């Protein structure tokens, strides 16, 4: 059905013809190319690669293919088995490996899987490295080493407990403060690895945990993306059980959403905002999020005397900007918290630990805490264009039309107005322009989106 190749890896649906879906041939091809890249970066060295996966149905199948290909390519393997994306990233750092492969399609449905490719810092490959892998994957001349040079499985180990231990050891994580509050927490982990690690983390912080969809079967109980329309069940359970809050993660546990005690959404965008609010009270500095994330992070950062920066969409772009400006906290508005004190990667575990510490010290309900932040509402739309339309040319024209406003063009075109903003981005795979807006009411955000959709259609004669 679909095979998507990008600089961060390869993603597709299981089964079908090779080159169009994620088949064994595609897995072997891209794993080989990745191994060749890492070997090029480490001449004369026996390279070591960490492999971890989420609990989706095809995970073991794909892991076997990846592991076998790594061994056949001469790489030694550290198998961390069922492990979160941030946990696999941390394992690369802790084990001092040369890279890592995470087998997960993140929030995509059950028929999808993917290879996410890491460097020796446990971070996603750079743009140049990702492009190099894509180029080498198309090279049919694969030359594998002979028997004496094949790799070995160095160890098979569970890294989840170590990840939790490192999170709880952070200076700004106050386990005793959380234990004193005796929070009652509902967890929805959509039947993946989060159902193992999040309840364990919470129990070590003294919380009573009510598990919902925590059995890691890979049979997702609902659409795995942590959006409000997919979270009706946890809202009902929170109200029924009189819980203090709900914690929701996606299948690979790099995205984090909270649900308030009344069953209302804390809103994914405000996960990072609340964590940043806490961090900035103790470490004044800069923050970073991507261009499509809420303005609320900027407002909170400036209220604490810090400076906010925006990066292009994509985790690697955010982490690059964070390093450039020395950010103390950053992430993405989809619930991705990046805390450099631990590592440069979106990490729901560190998000939970920092948030609960702050929540315990605030001594208020979730709905009360939410009201302390600026209220913004986002509208996400798209315009489907014909293949003949030059999308880049359309975006240039929109930039010129609004040259008098604050315009950022590092990733599409973002136009910041005094009270709201619009971000126009093109799809890399389809003739589509994504139209994201944010304003102080949902009606305003929707109206702003429709205004820009109408303007673009006029330009395109649609």
Short mmCIF file of C-alpha atoms in Angstrom, two decimals:
data_model
loop_
_atom_site.label_atom_id
_atom_site.label_comp_id
_atom_site.label_asym_id
_atom_site.label_seq_id
_atom_site.Cartn_x
_atom_site.Cartn_y
_atom_site.Cartn_z
CA UNK A 1 0.00 0.00 0.00
CA UNK A 2 2.57 2.56 1.10
CA UNK A 3 6.35 2.81 1.51
CA UNK A 4 7.74 6.15 2.67
CA UNK A 5 11.47 6.77 2.52
CA UNK A 6 12.82 9.75 4.43
CA UNK A 7 16.06 10.94 5.96
CA UNK A 8 14.94 9.60 9.35
CA UNK A 9 14.30 6.06 8.08
CA UNK A 10 11.84 3.93 6.17
CA UNK A 11 8.16 3.47 7.01
CA UNK A 12 5.47 1.39 5.39
CA UNK A 13 2.71 -1.17 5.60
CA UNK A 14 3.58 -4.82 6.07
CA UNK A 15 3.16 -7.19 3.10
CA UNK A 16 2.66 -6.71 -0.63
CA UNK A 17 5.22 -6.04 -3.35
CA UNK A 18 8.72 -4.84 -2.44
CA UNK A 19 9.44 -1.20 -3.12
CA UNK A 20 5.81 -0.35 -2.49
CA UNK A 21 5.41 -1.76 1.02
CA UNK A 22 7.62 -2.64 3.96
CA UNK A 23 8.63 -6.15 2.91
CA UNK A 24 11.56 -8.36 4.04
CA UNK A 25 13.52 -7.24 0.97
CA UNK A 26 13.07 -3.57 1.89
CA UNK A 27 14.04 -4.17 5.52
CA UNK A 28 17.22 -6.00 4.48
CA UNK A 29 18.10 -3.38 1.89
CA UNK A 30 17.79 -0.38 4.21
CA UNK A 31 19.40 -2.11 7.18
CA UNK A 32 22.37 -3.00 4.96
CA UNK A 33 22.65 0.60 3.75
CA UNK A 34 22.50 1.92 7.32
CA UNK A 35 25.18 -0.52 8.46
CA UNK A 36 27.43 0.57 5.60
CA UNK A 37 27.00 4.21 6.64
CA UNK A 38 27.92 3.49 10.26
CA UNK A 39 30.90 1.40 9.10
CA UNK A 40 32.08 4.28 6.89
CA UNK A 41 31.97 6.53 9.95
CA UNK A 42 34.04 4.02 11.94
CA UNK A 43 36.77 2.68 9.59
CA UNK A 44 38.59 -0.39 10.85
CA UNK A 45 36.27 -0.81 13.83
CA UNK A 46 33.86 -3.62 14.69
CA UNK A 47 30.65 -1.62 14.96
CA UNK A 48 28.00 -2.21 17.65
CA UNK A 49 24.32 -1.45 17.02
CA UNK A 50 21.45 -1.36 19.53
CA UNK A 51 18.12 -2.77 18.34
CA UNK A 52 14.80 -2.16 20.11
CA UNK A 53 11.15 -2.38 19.14
CA UNK A 54 7.65 -1.49 20.25
CA UNK A 55 4.96 -4.15 20.70
CA UNK A 56 3.23 -3.94 17.33
CA UNK A 57 2.29 -7.23 15.66
CA UNK A 58 5.07 -7.22 13.06
CA UNK A 59 7.75 -6.16 15.54
CA UNK A 60 9.40 -9.53 16.13
CA UNK A 61 9.33 -10.35 12.41
CA UNK A 62 11.03 -7.09 11.47
CA UNK A 63 13.48 -7.31 14.37
CA UNK A 64 14.60 -10.77 13.23
CA UNK A 65 15.25 -9.42 9.73
CA UNK A 66 17.11 -6.37 11.06
CA UNK A 67 19.20 -8.37 13.49
CA UNK A 68 20.12 -11.01 10.90
CA UNK A 69 21.09 -8.33 8.39
CA UNK A 70 23.24 -6.50 10.93
CA UNK A 71 25.07 -9.73 11.79
CA UNK A 72 25.50 -10.61 8.10
CA UNK A 73 26.89 -7.11 7.51
CA UNK A 74 29.55 -7.59 10.18
CA UNK A 75 27.96 -5.61 13.02
CA UNK A 76 27.61 -6.79 16.61
CA UNK A 77 24.12 -6.41 18.08
CA UNK A 78 22.85 -5.28 21.47
CA UNK A 79 19.24 -6.45 21.58
CA UNK A 80 17.10 -4.49 24.08
CA UNK A 81 13.92 -6.21 22.91
CA UNK A 82 10.63 -4.52 23.79
CA UNK A 83 11.80 -1.00 24.46
CA UNK A 84 10.55 2.54 23.97
CA UNK A 85 12.02 4.87 21.38
CA UNK A 86 13.63 7.07 24.07
CA UNK A 87 14.80 3.94 25.91
CA UNK A 88 16.54 2.63 22.79
CA UNK A 89 18.13 6.05 22.32
CA UNK A 90 19.34 5.98 25.92
CA UNK A 91 20.69 2.45 25.45
CA UNK A 92 22.88 3.63 22.57
CA UNK A 93 24.38 6.27 24.88
CA UNK A 94 24.69 4.04 27.95
CA UNK A 95 26.16 1.07 26.04
CA UNK A 96 28.48 3.38 24.07
CA UNK A 97 27.25 1.82 20.83
CA UNK A 98 27.91 3.19 17.34
CA UNK A 99 24.24 3.52 16.44
CA UNK A 100 20.79 2.10 16.89
CA UNK A 101 17.71 0.97 15.01
CA UNK A 102 14.26 1.44 16.53
CA UNK A 103 11.56 -0.76 15.02
CA UNK A 104 8.38 1.28 15.39
CA UNK A 105 5.86 3.15 13.28
CA UNK A 106 5.14 5.47 16.20
CA UNK A 107 1.44 6.51 16.15
CA UNK A 108 0.61 4.79 12.83
CA UNK A 109 -2.03 1.99 12.82
CA UNK A 110 -1.27 -1.71 13.39
CA UNK A 111 -0.45 -2.59 9.75
CA UNK A 112 2.48 -0.15 9.73
CA UNK A 113 6.06 -0.53 10.89
CA UNK A 114 9.28 1.38 10.37
CA UNK A 115 13.01 1.58 10.94
CA UNK A 116 14.16 4.69 12.81
CA UNK A 117 17.90 5.18 12.49
CA UNK A 118 20.18 6.56 15.20
CA UNK A 119 23.75 7.81 15.38
CA UNK A 120 26.27 7.17 18.15
CA UNK A 121 24.70 9.92 20.28
CA UNK A 122 21.36 8.10 20.29
CA UNK A 123 19.88 10.77 18.06
CA UNK A 124 18.29 10.61 14.61
CA UNK A 125 20.64 10.79 11.65
CA UNK A 126 21.42 14.19 10.18
CA UNK A 127 19.89 15.26 6.89
CA UNK A 128 23.12 14.43 5.04
CA UNK A 129 23.46 11.02 6.71
CA UNK A 130 19.84 10.15 6.02
CA UNK A 131 20.21 11.02 2.35
CA UNK A 132 23.36 8.91 2.18
CA UNK A 133 21.46 5.88 3.50
CA UNK A 134 18.72 6.40 0.91
CA UNK A 135 21.35 6.54 -1.84
CA UNK A 136 23.18 3.43 -0.68
CA UNK A 137 19.90 1.51 -0.32
CA UNK A 138 19.41 1.80 -4.09
CA UNK A 139 22.85 0.33 -4.76
CA UNK A 140 22.22 -3.28 -5.81
CA UNK A 141 25.86 -4.25 -5.32
CA UNK A 142 25.71 -5.48 -1.72
CA UNK A 143 28.94 -7.20 -0.74
CA UNK A 144 28.66 -8.96 2.62
CA UNK A 145 31.64 -10.19 4.70
CA UNK A 146 32.72 -13.84 4.88
CA UNK A 147 32.09 -16.13 7.84
CA UNK A 148 35.02 -14.95 10.00
CA UNK A 149 33.83 -11.34 9.86
CA UNK A 150 30.12 -11.72 10.60
CA UNK A 151 28.76 -10.12 13.76
CA UNK A 152 27.55 -11.62 17.02
CA UNK A 153 24.74 -10.83 19.45
CA UNK A 154 26.67 -9.14 22.24
CA UNK A 155 23.79 -9.24 24.71
CA UNK A 156 20.04 -9.54 25.00
CA UNK A 157 18.92 -7.30 27.81
CA UNK A 158 15.94 -5.36 29.16
CA UNK A 159 16.83 -1.67 29.28
CA UNK A 160 13.51 -0.33 30.57
CA UNK A 161 14.42 -0.44 34.27
CA UNK A 162 17.71 1.36 33.56
CA UNK A 163 15.85 4.07 31.63
CA UNK A 164 13.43 4.59 34.51
CA UNK A 165 16.32 4.70 36.99
CA UNK A 166 18.10 7.41 35.01
CA UNK A 167 14.90 9.47 34.78
CA UNK A 168 14.23 9.26 38.52
CA UNK A 169 17.84 10.27 39.28
CA UNK A 170 17.42 13.66 37.58
CA UNK A 171 17.92 16.63 39.89
CA UNK A 172 14.55 18.21 39.11
CA UNK A 173 12.59 14.98 39.58
CA UNK A 174 11.34 14.92 43.19
CA UNK A 175 10.07 11.41 43.86
CA UNK A 176 9.32 12.10 47.53
CA UNK A 177 7.12 15.11 46.68
CA UNK A 178 5.10 12.94 44.28
CA UNK A 179 4.85 10.08 46.77
CA UNK A 180 3.43 12.47 49.37
CA UNK A 181 0.52 13.34 47.07
CA UNK A 182 -0.49 9.69 46.49
CA UNK A 183 -1.82 10.41 43.01
CA UNK A 184 -4.40 8.10 41.49
CA UNK A 185 -3.48 7.83 37.79
CA UNK A 186 -5.16 6.13 34.82
CA UNK A 187 -2.73 5.01 32.08
CA UNK A 188 -3.74 4.32 28.47
CA UNK A 189 -0.74 2.84 26.65
CA UNK A 190 -2.63 1.57 23.57
CA UNK A 191 -1.40 -2.03 24.06
CA UNK A 192 2.29 -1.37 23.44
CA UNK A 193 5.52 -1.04 25.42
CA UNK A 194 4.22 2.01 27.29
CA UNK A 195 1.93 -0.38 29.15
CA UNK A 196 5.03 -1.85 30.77
CA UNK A 197 7.20 1.19 31.46
CA UNK A 198 4.72 3.95 32.36
CA UNK A 199 2.93 2.01 35.14
CA UNK A 200 6.33 0.90 36.50
CA UNK A 201 7.59 4.50 36.51
CA UNK A 202 4.43 5.75 38.22
CA UNK A 203 4.49 3.05 40.90
CA UNK A 204 8.12 3.87 41.69
CA UNK A 205 6.92 7.46 42.22
CA UNK A 206 4.29 6.28 44.70
CA UNK A 207 1.24 6.56 42.46
CA UNK A 208 -1.76 4.25 42.44
CA UNK A 209 -2.10 3.09 38.83
CA UNK A 210 -5.24 2.06 37.01
CA UNK A 211 -4.17 0.30 33.81
CA UNK A 212 -6.12 0.75 30.59
CA UNK A 213 -4.91 -0.95 27.39
CA UNK A 214 -1.58 -1.73 29.04
CA UNK A 215 -1.17 -5.36 27.93
CA UNK A 216 1.54 -5.10 25.18
CA UNK A 217 -0.21 -7.31 22.63
CA UNK A 218 0.19 -4.94 19.67
CA UNK A 219 -3.57 -5.14 19.07
CA UNK A 220 -4.22 -1.43 19.53
CA UNK A 221 -7.51 -0.86 21.38
CA UNK A 222 -8.10 2.36 19.44
CA UNK A 223 -6.38 4.60 16.91
CA UNK A 224 -2.92 4.90 18.50
CA UNK A 225 -2.45 8.63 17.96
CA UNK A 226 -3.13 10.35 21.32
CA UNK A 227 -5.76 12.80 20.03
CA UNK A 228 -8.99 13.73 21.88
CA UNK A 229 -11.25 11.78 19.52
CA UNK A 230 -9.31 8.60 20.37
CA UNK A 231 -9.38 9.08 24.15
CA UNK A 232 -13.04 8.85 25.12
CA UNK A 233 -12.51 5.64 27.09
CA UNK A 234 -9.85 7.03 29.41
CA UNK A 235 -11.96 10.12 30.07
CA UNK A 236 -14.82 7.91 31.25
CA UNK A 237 -12.52 5.79 33.45
CA UNK A 238 -10.95 8.87 35.07
CA UNK A 239 -14.37 10.21 36.06
CA UNK A 240 -15.62 6.84 37.25
CA UNK A 241 -12.51 6.07 39.30
CA UNK A 242 -12.21 9.63 40.61
CA UNK A 243 -8.58 9.72 39.46
CA UNK A 244 -6.34 12.78 39.71
CA UNK A 245 -5.23 12.57 36.09
CA UNK A 246 -4.73 10.35 33.07
CA UNK A 247 -1.49 9.62 31.20
CA UNK A 248 -1.62 8.69 27.51
CA UNK A 249 1.32 7.63 25.33
CA UNK A 250 1.68 6.46 21.74
CA UNK A 251 3.05 2.97 20.88
CA UNK A 252 6.74 3.93 21.09
CA UNK A 253 6.34 6.31 24.06
CA UNK A 254 7.89 9.48 22.67
CA UNK A 255 4.59 11.40 22.73
CA UNK A 256 2.77 12.27 25.93
CA UNK A 257 -0.72 13.61 26.61
CA UNK A 258 -2.49 14.25 29.90
CA UNK A 259 -6.18 14.08 30.75
CA UNK A 260 -7.61 16.15 33.62
CA UNK A 261 -9.61 14.90 36.58
CA UNK A 262 -12.91 15.84 34.94
CA UNK A 263 -12.09 13.84 31.80
CA UNK A 264 -11.20 16.92 29.73
CA UNK A 265 -8.03 17.04 27.66
CA UNK A 266 -5.11 18.93 29.18
CA UNK A 267 -4.24 19.23 25.45
CA UNK A 268 -1.10 17.72 23.93
CA UNK A 269 0.35 21.15 23.11
CA UNK A 270 0.38 21.99 26.82
CA UNK A 271 2.42 18.95 27.88
CA UNK A 272 5.62 20.75 26.84
CA UNK A 273 4.32 24.12 28.08
CA UNK A 274 3.73 22.83 31.62
CA UNK A 275 7.05 20.96 31.81
CA UNK A 276 8.88 24.04 30.50
CA UNK A 277 7.13 26.20 33.09
CA UNK A 278 8.57 23.99 35.81
CA UNK A 279 12.07 23.77 34.33
CA UNK A 280 12.28 27.53 33.74
CA UNK A 281 11.46 28.24 37.39
CA UNK A 282 14.70 26.46 38.28
CA UNK A 283 16.87 26.99 35.18
CA UNK A 284 16.27 30.24 33.33
CA UNK A 285 17.30 29.95 29.70
CA UNK A 286 16.12 29.39 26.17
CA UNK A 287 13.45 27.06 24.84
CA UNK A 288 12.78 25.59 21.40
CA UNK A 289 9.77 24.06 19.68
CA UNK A 290 8.86 23.63 16.03
CA UNK A 291 7.06 26.22 13.94
CA UNK A 292 3.72 24.40 14.19
CA UNK A 293 3.73 24.31 17.99
CA UNK A 294 1.71 26.57 20.26
CA UNK A 295 2.67 30.16 20.98
CA UNK A 296 2.02 29.36 24.65
CA UNK A 297 5.61 28.08 25.03
CA UNK A 298 6.94 31.44 23.86
CA UNK A 299 4.66 33.24 26.33
CA UNK A 300 5.73 31.07 29.28
CA UNK A 301 9.40 31.32 28.33
CA UNK A 302 9.32 35.10 28.15
CA UNK A 303 7.37 35.31 31.42
CA UNK A 304 10.35 33.61 33.08
CA UNK A 305 12.84 35.96 31.42
CA UNK A 306 14.00 33.46 28.83
CA UNK A 307 14.16 33.50 25.04
CA UNK A 308 12.12 31.30 22.74
CA UNK A 309 13.31 29.97 19.36
CA UNK A 310 11.43 28.12 16.62
CA UNK A 311 12.82 25.27 14.52
CA UNK A 312 11.64 23.52 11.39
CA UNK A 313 9.24 20.63 11.96
CA UNK A 314 10.99 17.34 12.79
CA UNK A 315 12.75 16.14 15.93
CA UNK A 316 16.24 16.35 14.43
CA UNK A 317 15.61 20.00 13.50
CA UNK A 318 14.43 20.80 17.02
CA UNK A 319 17.41 19.12 18.70
CA UNK A 320 19.84 20.83 16.31
CA UNK A 321 18.36 24.21 17.23
CA UNK A 322 18.38 23.35 20.93
CA UNK A 323 22.11 22.62 20.80
CA UNK A 324 22.74 25.78 18.79
CA UNK A 325 21.05 28.06 21.35
CA UNK A 326 21.77 26.00 24.48
CA UNK A 327 18.11 25.40 25.26
CA UNK A 328 17.25 24.07 28.71
CA UNK A 329 14.03 22.45 27.48
CA UNK A 330 12.38 21.92 24.13
CA UNK A 331 10.24 19.65 22.05
CA UNK A 332 7.23 19.54 19.82
CA UNK A 333 3.59 20.43 20.32
CA UNK A 334 2.52 16.84 19.73
CA UNK A 335 3.43 16.02 23.32
CA UNK A 336 7.14 15.51 22.68
CA UNK A 337 9.33 16.66 25.59
CA UNK A 338 13.11 16.90 25.04
CA UNK A 339 15.15 17.45 28.22
CA UNK A 340 18.89 17.75 27.47
CA UNK A 341 19.86 16.89 31.07
CA UNK A 342 18.90 13.30 30.16
CA UNK A 343 19.27 13.10 26.37
CA UNK A 344 18.32 14.84 23.11
CA UNK A 345 15.18 12.92 22.23
CA UNK A 346 11.44 13.13 22.82
CA UNK A 347 10.82 11.15 25.97
CA UNK A 348 7.42 10.54 27.58
CA UNK A 349 9.02 9.05 30.71
CA UNK A 350 10.98 12.19 31.51
CA UNK A 351 7.88 14.22 30.64
CA UNK A 352 5.78 12.26 33.15
CA UNK A 353 8.38 12.50 35.93
CA UNK A 354 8.95 16.24 35.54
CA UNK A 355 5.27 17.01 35.14
CA UNK A 356 4.23 15.00 38.22
CA UNK A 357 6.94 16.71 40.28
CA UNK A 358 5.59 20.11 39.26
CA UNK A 359 1.97 19.03 39.70
CA UNK A 360 2.71 17.70 43.20
CA UNK A 361 4.30 20.99 44.24
CA UNK A 362 1.50 23.16 42.76
CA UNK A 363 -1.14 21.56 45.01
CA UNK A 364 -4.01 22.18 42.59
CA UNK A 365 -6.15 20.11 40.24
CA UNK A 366 -5.29 19.49 36.60
CA UNK A 367 -8.08 21.78 35.40
CA UNK A 368 -6.85 24.53 37.74
CA UNK A 369 -3.27 24.14 36.48
CA UNK A 370 -4.41 24.25 32.86
CA UNK A 371 -6.16 27.59 33.47
CA UNK A 372 -2.86 29.17 34.53
CA UNK A 373 -1.59 29.02 30.93
CA UNK A 374 -2.46 31.25 27.96
CA UNK A 375 -5.46 29.81 26.11
CA UNK A 376 -4.77 29.09 22.44
CA UNK A 377 -6.72 26.97 20.00
CA UNK A 378 -5.30 25.22 16.95
CA UNK A 379 -6.96 24.34 13.66
CA UNK A 380 -5.27 21.84 11.34
CA UNK A 381 -6.39 21.66 7.70
CA UNK A 382 -5.01 20.77 4.29
CA UNK A 383 -5.61 21.73 0.67
CA UNK A 384 -5.34 19.02 -1.96
CA UNK A 385 -3.91 20.43 -5.18
CA UNK A 386 -3.47 18.96 -8.64
CA UNK A 387 -0.04 17.50 -9.51
CA UNK A 388 0.40 20.22 -12.14
CA UNK A 389 0.41 23.01 -9.52
CA UNK A 390 3.85 24.22 -8.39
CA UNK A 391 3.42 24.13 -4.60
CA UNK A 392 6.73 25.91 -3.95
CA UNK A 393 5.67 28.78 -6.21
CA UNK A 394 2.37 29.09 -4.33
CA UNK A 395 4.20 29.34 -1.00
CA UNK A 396 6.56 32.00 -2.39
CA UNK A 397 3.57 34.06 -3.49
CA UNK A 398 1.98 33.80 -0.05
CA UNK A 399 5.25 34.91 1.52
CA UNK A 400 5.38 37.95 -0.76
CA UNK A 401 1.75 38.85 -0.04
CA UNK A 402 2.48 39.05 3.68
CA UNK A 403 5.97 40.51 3.57
CA UNK A 404 4.90 43.28 5.93
CA UNK A 405 4.22 40.73 8.69
CA UNK A 406 6.71 38.58 10.59
CA UNK A 407 7.39 35.74 8.14
CA UNK A 408 9.55 32.66 8.75
CA UNK A 409 10.44 30.46 5.78
CA UNK A 410 12.78 27.82 7.20
CA UNK A 411 9.99 25.25 6.78
CA UNK A 412 7.23 26.34 4.42
CA UNK A 413 5.85 29.75 5.30
CA UNK A 414 4.79 30.82 8.79
CA UNK A 415 3.12 34.20 9.19
CA UNK A 416 2.94 35.59 12.73
CA UNK A 417 0.23 38.17 13.33
CA UNK A 418 -0.22 40.05 16.61
CA UNK A 419 -3.02 37.79 17.91
CA UNK A 420 -2.62 34.61 15.84
CA UNK A 421 -0.52 32.78 13.24
CA UNK A 422 -0.73 30.54 10.19
CA UNK A 423 1.80 27.95 9.08
CA UNK A 424 1.72 26.70 5.49
CA UNK A 425 3.74 23.55 4.72
CA UNK A 426 3.87 21.31 1.69
CA UNK A 427 3.73 17.54 1.88
CA UNK A 428 6.85 15.70 0.72
CA UNK A 429 4.80 12.88 -0.80
CA UNK A 430 1.59 14.45 -2.15
CA UNK A 431 0.47 17.72 -3.84
CA UNK A 432 -0.89 19.01 -0.54
CA UNK A 433 -0.45 22.22 1.44
CA UNK A 434 -1.02 21.81 5.17
CA UNK A 435 -2.64 24.84 6.78
CA UNK A 436 -2.10 25.10 10.54
CA UNK A 437 -3.48 28.07 12.44
CA UNK A 438 -3.63 29.14 16.08
CA UNK A 439 -5.72 31.84 17.72
CA UNK A 440 -7.36 32.74 21.03
CA UNK A 441 -10.59 30.94 20.14
CA UNK A 442 -11.44 27.93 17.99
CA UNK A 443 -13.73 30.08 15.85
CA UNK A 444 -10.89 32.52 15.13
CA UNK A 445 -8.46 29.72 14.32
CA UNK A 446 -10.94 28.09 11.94
CA UNK A 447 -11.77 31.43 10.31
CA UNK A 448 -8.09 32.22 9.77
CA UNK A 449 -7.55 28.80 8.19
CA UNK A 450 -10.50 29.21 5.84
CA UNK A 451 -9.25 32.67 4.84
CA UNK A 452 -5.87 31.28 3.78
CA UNK A 453 -7.39 28.24 2.11
CA UNK A 454 -9.55 30.60 0.02
CA UNK A 455 -6.52 32.73 -0.90
CA UNK A 456 -4.48 29.71 -1.97
CA UNK A 457 -7.33 28.34 -4.03
CA UNK A 458 -7.66 31.71 -5.73
CA UNK A 459 -3.97 31.70 -6.62
CA UNK A 460 -4.29 28.17 -7.99
CA UNK A 461 -7.57 28.89 -9.82
CA UNK A 462 -9.30 26.07 -7.94
#
